[in-house]
Amino acid sequence: MPQISQITATYASQIFWLLVTFGLLYFVVGRGMVTRVVANVDAREARIAADLSAAEAARVTADRTEDAWRAATDAARATAQADIAAAKAQASRTSETQLAHADAELTERLAHHEVAIANAKAQAMANLQDIAADAARTLAAKLASVEVSEEVAADAVRRTTVHG
Amino acid sequence: MAAEQGGKIDPMHQFLIEPLFGRHWIVNGYDLSFTNSALWMVITVASLAVFMLGGMKRELVPGRWQAAVEGFTGFVQGMLTSNIGPEGKRFVPYVFSLFMFILFANVLGLLPFGVVPGWHPFTITSHLTVTGVLAIISFSIVLIVGFGRHGFHFFSLFVPHGTPVLMIPLIFVVELLSFLVRPFSLGLRLFVAMTAGHILLKVLAGFVINGINLGVGYAAIITLPSFVLMIGITLLELLVAAIQAYVFALLTSVYLNDAVNLH
């Protein structure tokens, strides 16, 4: 087995060249290249993490904006409905007062007209009694040749009218 | 391979270390020759660097290559953070280098470079010297981190919570021994797994070649089943190559967890 039988002759060369090559490997590849590769990987992972957190932040912001928009829309809708209700109430109140005014005016005018009708009726009744008294005087003068005074005729007509 | 002409195939030849260019560099009495082992260390590190370079575009949306590189770094980082916690990220450069070095060395040793004339694949992780040094580096880091963070309080690692007072001396010795055995088990495990797999493959390859040399009849009886078995074992060895690299890195991170968090 040359590993054992040659060892005294070759150990110095083996150790020397191993230290040279492995040292070169450690300092050039291990400390130089690997460090930069690892740094690159770390940078990539950091960037991915940063991108993910940025996306998450953007999502949260979007959610918040949407919530705010929804709240604003709801508030606007509520305000509009309140305005509509107020306008409705206002309109119904106005129409009620107008109706009340018109009603009162109509009632008043009705009352005036009724008074006028009553007056006209009374006047007509009075005229009727005058005409009846005249007619009764004329009838009495023509039929019985009795001269009846106006007052007596009017009184007779009034009594007859009252007793039916 | 090289011993074919002798009619006998030596499954150990693949582990032989030879200086390249036929030259020995002796520095201060130490032989620091650039051997085939050193060459494959250089190839391992170079191919790993090329692999990493392909992932250095650092785009926001990774391409296939960059995704593969980031998959490996993420795998090591995940292993460290799940074993040690957030502090484990400090050890990513070391454990990544360790895991990828062993993984690339294991896999490169299994690739069929032998089809190129004059080339012999060499598995550096099949050498106890290499795995031992890696294990000692891991163990040293554990010791440095442990004593650096906790000082002598680090010794409380050897007395688990809830140990009866009477048992403390015995448990301390047992735990200390199991702690000190760690670098050996770490280094031996990888060395043995790689060596055994490669010997098995080479022995079966020897059966295949010898069966062909013996004639058609023997080829049908020996070569064919051996070759089928080789395919299966090669797939198994690829799995073992990845698992052993993973085990080495995982145990290193478990030991680092002991040093950082002290149970």
Short mmCIF file of C-alpha atoms in Angstrom, two decimals:
data_model
loop_
_atom_site.label_atom_id
_atom_site.label_comp_id
_atom_site.label_asym_id
_atom_site.label_seq_id
_atom_site.Cartn_x
_atom_site.Cartn_y
_atom_site.Cartn_z
CA MET A 1 0.00 0.00 0.00
CA PRO A 2 1.88 3.07 -1.23
CA GLN A 3 -0.04 5.33 1.15
CA ILE A 4 1.79 3.66 4.03
CA SER A 5 4.99 2.41 2.47
CA GLN A 6 5.73 5.69 0.69
CA ILE A 7 4.68 7.90 3.56
CA THR A 8 8.12 8.83 4.82
CA ALA A 9 9.30 9.70 1.33
CA THR A 10 6.26 11.66 0.27
CA TYR A 11 4.66 13.20 3.35
CA ALA A 12 6.55 16.49 3.00
CA SER A 13 5.58 16.98 -0.63
CA GLN A 14 1.96 15.91 0.04
CA ILE A 15 1.54 18.24 3.01
CA PHE A 16 3.30 21.11 1.28
CA TRP A 17 1.25 20.95 -1.90
CA LEU A 18 -1.96 20.29 -0.02
CA LEU A 19 -1.38 23.38 2.11
CA VAL A 20 -0.53 25.43 -0.98
CA THR A 21 -3.52 24.28 -3.03
CA PHE A 22 -6.02 24.14 -0.18
CA GLY A 23 -4.81 27.50 1.12
CA LEU A 24 -5.27 28.98 -2.33
CA LEU A 25 -8.72 27.40 -2.48
CA TYR A 26 -9.67 28.72 0.94
CA PHE A 27 -8.53 32.29 0.35
CA VAL A 28 -9.48 32.71 -3.32
CA VAL A 29 -12.59 30.55 -3.61
CA GLY A 30 -13.76 30.25 0.00
CA ARG A 31 -13.19 33.79 1.23
CA GLY A 32 -13.44 35.54 -2.13
CA MET A 33 -15.95 33.86 -4.41
CA VAL A 34 -18.18 32.09 -1.89
CA THR A 35 -18.57 35.23 0.18
CA ARG A 36 -19.72 37.15 -2.87
CA VAL A 37 -22.05 34.38 -4.01
CA VAL A 38 -23.56 34.19 -0.53
CA ALA A 39 -23.84 37.98 -0.43
CA ASN A 40 -25.61 37.87 -3.78
CA VAL A 41 -28.04 35.22 -2.53
CA ASP A 42 -28.65 37.22 0.64
CA ALA A 43 -29.23 40.39 -1.40
CA ARG A 44 -31.73 38.53 -3.58
CA GLU A 45 -33.54 37.13 -0.56
CA ALA A 46 -33.58 40.56 1.06
CA ARG A 47 -34.97 42.07 -2.13
CA ILE A 48 -37.65 39.38 -2.37
CA ALA A 49 -38.58 39.98 1.26
CA ALA A 50 -38.65 43.75 0.68
CA ASP A 51 -40.81 43.32 -2.43
CA LEU A 52 -43.18 41.05 -0.56
CA SER A 53 -43.50 43.47 2.34
CA ALA A 54 -44.00 46.36 -0.12
CA ALA A 55 -46.73 44.38 -1.85
CA GLU A 56 -48.29 43.62 1.51
CA ALA A 57 -48.14 47.31 2.46
CA ALA A 58 -49.70 48.26 -0.88
CA ARG A 59 -52.46 45.73 -0.31
CA VAL A 60 -53.14 47.12 3.16
CA THR A 61 -53.22 50.66 1.73
CA ALA A 62 -55.60 49.56 -1.02
CA ASP A 63 -57.85 47.91 1.55
CA ARG A 64 -57.81 51.04 3.67
CA THR A 65 -58.57 53.23 0.64
CA GLU A 66 -61.43 50.96 -0.32
CA ASP A 67 -62.82 51.06 3.20
CA ALA A 68 -62.54 54.85 3.28
CA TRP A 69 -64.26 55.09 -0.11
CA ARG A 70 -67.03 52.78 1.07
CA ALA A 71 -67.48 54.80 4.25
CA ALA A 72 -67.58 58.05 2.23
CA THR A 73 -70.15 56.56 -0.16
CA ASP A 74 -72.27 55.36 2.75
CA ALA A 75 -72.07 58.79 4.40
CA ALA A 76 -73.03 60.52 1.14
CA ARG A 77 -75.95 58.15 0.66
CA ALA A 78 -77.14 58.77 4.21
CA THR A 79 -76.88 62.54 3.73
CA ALA A 80 -78.81 62.33 0.48
CA GLN A 81 -81.53 60.27 2.11
CA ALA A 82 -81.76 62.72 4.98
CA ASP A 83 -82.05 65.56 2.48
CA ILE A 84 -84.78 63.70 0.60
CA ALA A 85 -86.70 63.05 3.80
CA ALA A 86 -86.36 66.69 4.85
CA ALA A 87 -87.53 67.89 1.43
CA LYS A 88 -90.48 65.47 1.59
CA ALA A 89 -91.44 66.73 5.03
CA GLN A 90 -91.05 70.33 3.91
CA ALA A 91 -93.20 69.70 0.84
CA SER A 92 -95.95 67.97 2.79
CA ARG A 93 -95.95 70.75 5.39
CA THR A 94 -96.23 73.41 2.68
CA SER A 95 -99.06 71.61 0.93
CA GLU A 96 -100.89 71.15 4.24
CA THR A 97 -100.74 74.84 5.05
CA GLN A 98 -101.83 75.72 1.50
CA LEU A 99 -104.74 73.28 1.76
CA ALA A 100 -105.65 74.70 5.13
CA HIS A 101 -105.59 78.24 3.70
CA ALA A 102 -107.70 77.22 0.74
CA ASP A 103 -110.10 75.37 3.02
CA ALA A 104 -110.48 78.34 5.30
CA GLU A 105 -111.00 80.70 2.36
CA LEU A 106 -113.59 78.40 0.83
CA THR A 107 -115.40 78.06 4.16
CA GLU A 108 -115.40 81.82 4.57
CA ARG A 109 -116.71 82.37 1.08
CA LEU A 110 -119.35 79.71 1.63
CA ALA A 111 -120.42 81.45 4.80
CA HIS A 112 -120.66 84.79 2.94
CA HIS A 113 -122.73 83.24 0.23
CA GLU A 114 -125.01 81.54 2.76
CA VAL A 115 -125.55 84.86 4.50
CA ALA A 116 -126.33 86.47 1.14
CA ILE A 117 -128.74 83.64 0.31
CA ALA A 118 -130.45 84.03 3.68
CA ASN A 119 -130.70 87.79 3.17
CA ALA A 120 -132.12 87.29 -0.31
CA LYS A 121 -134.54 84.70 1.05
CA ALA A 122 -135.66 87.00 3.86
CA GLN A 123 -136.05 89.87 1.41
CA ALA A 124 -138.03 87.62 -0.91
CA MET A 125 -140.25 86.52 1.98
CA ALA A 126 -140.79 90.14 2.96
CA ASN A 127 -141.66 91.05 -0.61
CA LEU A 128 -143.94 87.99 -0.76
CA GLN A 129 -145.83 89.21 2.35
CA ASP A 130 -146.14 92.68 0.84
CA ILE A 131 -147.46 91.17 -2.38
CA ALA A 132 -149.80 88.88 -0.42
CA ALA A 133 -151.09 91.85 1.65
CA ASP A 134 -151.64 93.85 -1.54
CA ALA A 135 -153.37 90.90 -3.14
CA ALA A 136 -155.56 90.41 -0.02
CA ARG A 137 -156.51 94.13 0.00
CA THR A 138 -157.34 94.07 -3.64
CA LEU A 139 -159.36 90.87 -3.20
CA ALA A 140 -161.18 92.34 -0.21
CA ALA A 141 -161.94 95.57 -2.06
CA LYS A 142 -163.09 93.83 -5.20
CA LEU A 143 -165.06 91.01 -3.59
CA ALA A 144 -166.44 92.59 -0.43
CA SER A 145 -165.91 96.20 -1.25
CA VAL A 146 -164.21 96.49 2.11
CA GLU A 147 -161.46 98.92 2.38
CA VAL A 148 -158.77 97.19 4.42
CA SER A 149 -155.83 99.19 5.58
CA GLU A 150 -152.33 98.14 4.68
CA GLU A 151 -151.41 97.37 8.29
CA VAL A 152 -154.46 95.09 8.84
CA ALA A 153 -153.72 93.22 5.61
CA ALA A 154 -150.10 92.80 6.44
CA ASP A 155 -150.98 91.58 9.93
CA ALA A 156 -153.48 89.08 8.51
CA VAL A 157 -150.94 87.80 6.03
CA ARG A 158 -148.33 87.49 8.78
CA ARG A 159 -150.77 85.57 10.99
CA THR A 160 -151.78 83.26 8.23
CA THR A 161 -148.17 82.67 7.22
CA VAL A 162 -147.11 81.95 10.78
CA HIS A 163 -149.99 79.52 11.49
CA GLY A 164 -149.73 77.91 8.08
CA MET B 1 -2.54 -0.41 -15.85
CA ALA B 2 1.16 0.17 -15.87
CA ALA B 3 1.73 -3.39 -14.73
CA GLU B 4 -0.30 -4.95 -17.54
CA GLN B 5 2.77 -5.91 -19.51
CA GLY B 6 3.93 -8.04 -16.59
CA GLY B 7 0.77 -10.14 -16.92
CA LYS B 8 -0.08 -9.26 -13.33
CA ILE B 9 -2.20 -6.27 -12.50
CA ASP B 10 -1.28 -4.48 -9.32
CA PRO B 11 -4.35 -2.78 -7.83
CA MET B 12 -2.09 -0.70 -5.59
CA HIS B 13 -0.16 0.89 -8.42
CA GLN B 14 -2.79 3.60 -8.78
CA PHE B 15 -1.86 4.98 -5.37
CA LEU B 16 1.83 5.30 -6.18
CA ILE B 17 3.23 8.78 -5.90
CA GLU B 18 5.84 9.74 -8.47
CA PRO B 19 7.55 13.06 -9.02
CA LEU B 20 6.52 14.56 -12.32
CA PHE B 21 9.13 15.62 -14.87
CA GLY B 22 11.46 13.17 -13.13
CA ARG B 23 12.79 15.87 -10.83
CA HIS B 24 13.05 16.02 -7.08
CA TRP B 25 12.90 19.39 -5.37
CA ILE B 26 14.68 19.12 -2.10
CA VAL B 27 14.16 22.14 0.16
CA ASN B 28 15.88 22.14 3.56
CA GLY B 29 16.13 18.38 3.44
CA TYR B 30 12.41 18.00 2.70
CA ASP B 31 11.31 16.51 -0.61
CA LEU B 32 8.77 19.01 -1.98
CA SER B 33 8.67 17.51 -5.50
CA PHE B 34 5.73 18.34 -7.71
CA THR B 35 4.24 14.85 -7.84
CA ASN B 36 1.23 13.40 -9.58
CA SER B 37 -0.59 13.91 -6.28
CA ALA B 38 0.27 17.61 -6.32
CA LEU B 39 -0.81 17.80 -9.96
CA TRP B 40 -4.24 16.40 -9.08
CA MET B 41 -4.55 18.81 -6.17
CA VAL B 42 -3.91 21.62 -8.62
CA ILE B 43 -6.40 20.13 -11.10
CA THR B 44 -8.99 19.80 -8.32
CA VAL B 45 -8.60 23.41 -7.20
CA ALA B 46 -8.47 24.70 -10.78
CA SER B 47 -11.65 22.88 -11.85
CA LEU B 48 -13.37 24.03 -8.68
CA ALA B 49 -12.30 27.61 -9.40
CA VAL B 50 -13.65 27.29 -12.96
CA PHE B 51 -16.90 25.93 -11.59
CA MET B 52 -17.15 28.85 -9.17
CA LEU B 53 -16.24 31.39 -11.87
CA GLY B 54 -19.26 30.24 -13.85
CA GLY B 55 -21.44 31.23 -10.93
CA MET B 56 -19.95 34.69 -10.43
CA LYS B 57 -22.32 36.53 -12.78
CA ARG B 58 -24.30 37.48 -9.69
CA GLU B 59 -27.53 38.04 -11.57
CA LEU B 60 -30.77 38.68 -9.80
CA VAL B 61 -32.39 35.74 -11.59
CA PRO B 62 -29.69 33.05 -11.71
CA GLY B 63 -28.92 31.04 -14.81
CA ARG B 64 -28.33 27.28 -14.63
CA TRP B 65 -24.67 27.49 -13.71
CA GLN B 66 -25.17 30.24 -11.17
CA ALA B 67 -28.07 28.27 -9.68
CA ALA B 68 -25.78 25.22 -9.37
CA VAL B 69 -23.08 27.24 -7.58
CA GLU B 70 -25.66 28.90 -5.34
CA GLY B 71 -27.12 25.46 -4.67
CA PHE B 72 -23.77 24.27 -3.32
CA THR B 73 -23.14 27.39 -1.22
CA GLY B 74 -26.72 27.27 0.04
CA PHE B 75 -26.30 23.57 0.87
CA VAL B 76 -23.16 24.21 2.94
CA GLN B 77 -24.68 27.26 4.57
CA GLY B 78 -27.85 25.35 5.40
CA MET B 79 -25.79 22.51 6.91
CA LEU B 80 -23.85 24.96 9.06
CA THR B 81 -26.85 27.00 10.21
CA SER B 82 -28.85 23.88 11.04
CA ASN B 83 -25.95 22.44 13.07
CA ILE B 84 -24.45 25.54 14.67
CA GLY B 85 -27.12 28.20 14.30
CA PRO B 86 -26.82 31.67 12.78
CA GLU B 87 -23.18 31.85 13.91
CA GLY B 88 -22.40 28.98 11.55
CA LYS B 89 -22.26 31.41 8.63
CA ARG B 90 -18.77 32.41 9.78
CA PHE B 91 -17.51 28.96 8.83
CA VAL B 92 -19.05 28.85 5.36
CA PRO B 93 -15.77 29.71 3.54
CA TYR B 94 -13.84 26.94 5.29
CA VAL B 95 -16.48 24.21 5.22
CA PHE B 96 -17.39 25.06 1.64
CA SER B 97 -13.72 24.80 0.59
CA LEU B 98 -13.40 21.53 2.50
CA PHE B 99 -16.58 19.96 1.13
CA MET B 100 -15.98 21.01 -2.47
CA PHE B 101 -12.29 20.07 -2.38
CA ILE B 102 -13.07 16.56 -1.16
CA LEU B 103 -16.06 16.21 -3.49
CA PHE B 104 -14.13 17.33 -6.57
CA ALA B 105 -11.10 15.22 -5.62
CA ASN B 106 -13.27 12.12 -5.09
CA VAL B 107 -15.19 12.57 -8.34
CA LEU B 108 -12.14 13.51 -10.42
CA GLY B 109 -10.44 10.33 -9.15
CA LEU B 110 -13.33 8.28 -10.52
CA LEU B 111 -13.47 9.90 -13.96
CA PRO B 112 -12.04 7.72 -16.76
CA PHE B 113 -9.00 9.87 -17.56
CA GLY B 114 -7.07 6.64 -18.15
CA VAL B 115 -8.49 6.44 -21.69
CA VAL B 116 -6.18 9.35 -22.60
CA PRO B 117 -2.79 7.74 -23.34
CA GLY B 118 -0.16 8.57 -20.77
CA TRP B 119 -2.66 9.87 -18.22
CA HIS B 120 -3.37 8.20 -14.92
CA PRO B 121 -6.14 9.50 -12.73
CA PHE B 122 -5.08 9.88 -9.13
CA THR B 123 -7.38 10.19 -6.14
CA ILE B 124 -5.71 12.52 -3.67
CA THR B 125 -8.30 11.70 -1.00
CA SER B 126 -7.16 8.07 -1.05
CA HIS B 127 -3.99 9.19 0.71
CA LEU B 128 -3.86 9.18 4.46
CA THR B 129 -1.47 12.12 4.44
CA VAL B 130 -3.99 14.30 2.62
CA THR B 131 -7.09 13.25 4.56
CA GLY B 132 -5.07 13.40 7.78
CA VAL B 133 -3.99 16.97 7.12
CA LEU B 134 -7.56 17.99 6.30
CA ALA B 135 -8.77 16.30 9.49
CA ILE B 136 -6.06 18.03 11.53
CA ILE B 137 -7.01 21.40 10.02
CA SER B 138 -10.67 20.81 10.97
CA PHE B 139 -9.69 19.65 14.45
CA SER B 140 -7.35 22.62 14.93
CA ILE B 141 -10.14 25.02 13.97
CA VAL B 142 -12.41 23.31 16.51
CA LEU B 143 -9.75 23.68 19.20
CA ILE B 144 -8.97 27.31 18.31
CA VAL B 145 -12.65 28.28 18.22
CA GLY B 146 -13.42 26.29 21.37
CA PHE B 147 -10.59 27.64 23.51
CA GLY B 148 -10.84 31.08 21.96
CA ARG B 149 -14.51 31.44 22.83
CA HIS B 150 -14.72 29.57 26.13
CA GLY B 151 -11.16 29.39 27.46
CA PHE B 152 -10.71 26.54 29.91
CA HIS B 153 -14.46 26.34 30.24
CA PHE B 154 -14.18 24.40 26.98
CA PHE B 155 -13.26 21.38 29.10
CA SER B 156 -16.84 21.30 30.37
CA LEU B 157 -17.57 19.78 26.94
CA PHE B 158 -16.22 16.53 28.40
CA VAL B 159 -18.67 16.50 31.29
CA PRO B 160 -22.21 16.22 29.88
CA HIS B 161 -25.05 17.81 31.80
CA GLY B 162 -26.56 15.69 34.55
CA THR B 163 -23.50 13.49 35.10
CA PRO B 164 -23.43 12.17 38.70
CA VAL B 165 -20.49 13.63 40.63
CA LEU B 166 -19.09 10.16 41.26
CA MET B 167 -18.96 9.46 37.53
CA ILE B 168 -17.33 12.75 36.48
CA PRO B 169 -13.68 11.53 36.43
CA LEU B 170 -14.53 8.43 34.40
CA ILE B 171 -16.87 10.25 32.01
CA PHE B 172 -14.27 13.00 31.58
CA VAL B 173 -11.64 10.50 30.48
CA VAL B 174 -14.03 8.70 28.13
CA GLU B 175 -15.27 11.92 26.58
CA LEU B 176 -11.73 13.27 26.23
CA LEU B 177 -10.64 10.09 24.47
CA SER B 178 -13.63 10.18 22.11
CA PHE B 179 -12.82 13.84 21.42
CA LEU B 180 -9.17 13.11 20.71
CA VAL B 181 -10.07 10.22 18.41
CA ARG B 182 -12.13 12.54 16.21
CA PRO B 183 -9.35 13.68 13.84
CA PHE B 184 -8.23 10.09 13.31
CA SER B 185 -11.71 8.81 12.60
CA LEU B 186 -12.34 11.83 10.36
CA GLY B 187 -9.19 11.30 8.31
CA LEU B 188 -9.27 7.49 8.27
CA ARG B 189 -12.91 7.26 7.21
CA LEU B 190 -12.37 9.17 3.98
CA PHE B 191 -9.02 7.52 3.24
CA VAL B 192 -10.40 4.01 3.78
CA ALA B 193 -13.58 4.56 1.80
CA MET B 194 -11.72 5.96 -1.19
CA THR B 195 -8.93 3.39 -1.09
CA ALA B 196 -11.26 0.42 -0.73
CA GLY B 197 -13.49 1.55 -3.59
CA HIS B 198 -10.59 2.13 -5.94
CA ILE B 199 -8.94 -1.20 -5.07
CA LEU B 200 -12.22 -3.00 -5.68
CA LEU B 201 -12.66 -1.30 -9.04
CA LYS B 202 -9.08 -2.06 -10.04
CA VAL B 203 -9.35 -5.73 -8.98
CA LEU B 204 -12.52 -6.10 -11.04
CA ALA B 205 -10.81 -4.33 -13.95
CA GLY B 206 -8.00 -6.85 -13.59
CA PHE B 207 -10.57 -9.66 -13.85
CA VAL B 208 -11.97 -8.08 -17.00
CA ILE B 209 -8.56 -7.79 -18.69
CA ASN B 210 -7.32 -11.20 -17.57
CA GLY B 211 -10.56 -12.85 -18.66
CA ILE B 212 -10.17 -11.38 -22.14
CA ASN B 213 -6.56 -12.54 -22.28
CA LEU B 214 -7.57 -16.09 -21.37
CA GLY B 215 -9.93 -16.51 -24.32
CA VAL B 216 -13.58 -16.26 -25.33
CA GLY B 217 -14.86 -18.88 -22.89
CA TYR B 218 -13.27 -17.26 -19.87
CA ALA B 219 -14.30 -13.86 -21.15
CA ALA B 220 -17.95 -14.93 -21.07
CA ILE B 221 -17.66 -16.38 -17.56
CA ILE B 222 -15.33 -13.82 -15.96
CA THR B 223 -15.15 -10.65 -18.00
CA LEU B 224 -18.85 -10.09 -18.60
CA PRO B 225 -20.07 -10.47 -14.97
CA SER B 226 -17.08 -8.50 -13.70
CA PHE B 227 -17.78 -5.72 -16.15
CA VAL B 228 -21.45 -5.56 -15.16
CA LEU B 229 -20.40 -5.52 -11.52
CA MET B 230 -17.89 -2.74 -12.29
CA ILE B 231 -20.62 -0.56 -13.75
CA GLY B 232 -22.72 -1.01 -10.65
CA ILE B 233 -19.81 -0.41 -8.29
CA THR B 234 -18.73 2.66 -10.25
CA LEU B 235 -22.19 4.14 -9.67
CA LEU B 236 -21.94 3.16 -6.02
CA GLU B 237 -18.51 4.78 -5.80
CA LEU B 238 -19.88 8.01 -7.26
CA LEU B 239 -22.45 7.95 -4.46
CA VAL B 240 -19.73 7.18 -1.92
CA ALA B 241 -17.62 10.06 -3.30
CA ALA B 242 -20.45 12.50 -2.58
CA ILE B 243 -21.41 10.90 0.74
CA GLN B 244 -17.86 10.89 2.09
CA ALA B 245 -17.43 14.56 1.22
CA TYR B 246 -20.75 15.26 2.91
CA VAL B 247 -19.82 13.21 5.99
CA PHE B 248 -16.49 14.99 6.34
CA ALA B 249 -18.14 18.42 6.11
CA LEU B 250 -21.06 17.38 8.31
CA LEU B 251 -18.83 16.01 11.06
CA THR B 252 -16.68 19.14 10.87
CA SER B 253 -19.77 21.28 11.37
CA VAL B 254 -20.97 19.04 14.23
CA TYR B 255 -17.58 19.39 15.93
CA LEU B 256 -17.65 23.14 15.31
CA ASN B 257 -21.05 23.21 16.98
CA ASP B 258 -19.46 21.64 20.08
CA ALA B 259 -16.80 24.33 20.02
CA VAL B 260 -19.22 27.21 19.48
CA ASN B 261 -22.13 26.15 21.66
CA LEU B 262 -20.59 23.62 24.14
CA HIS B 263 -23.60 21.24 24.08
#
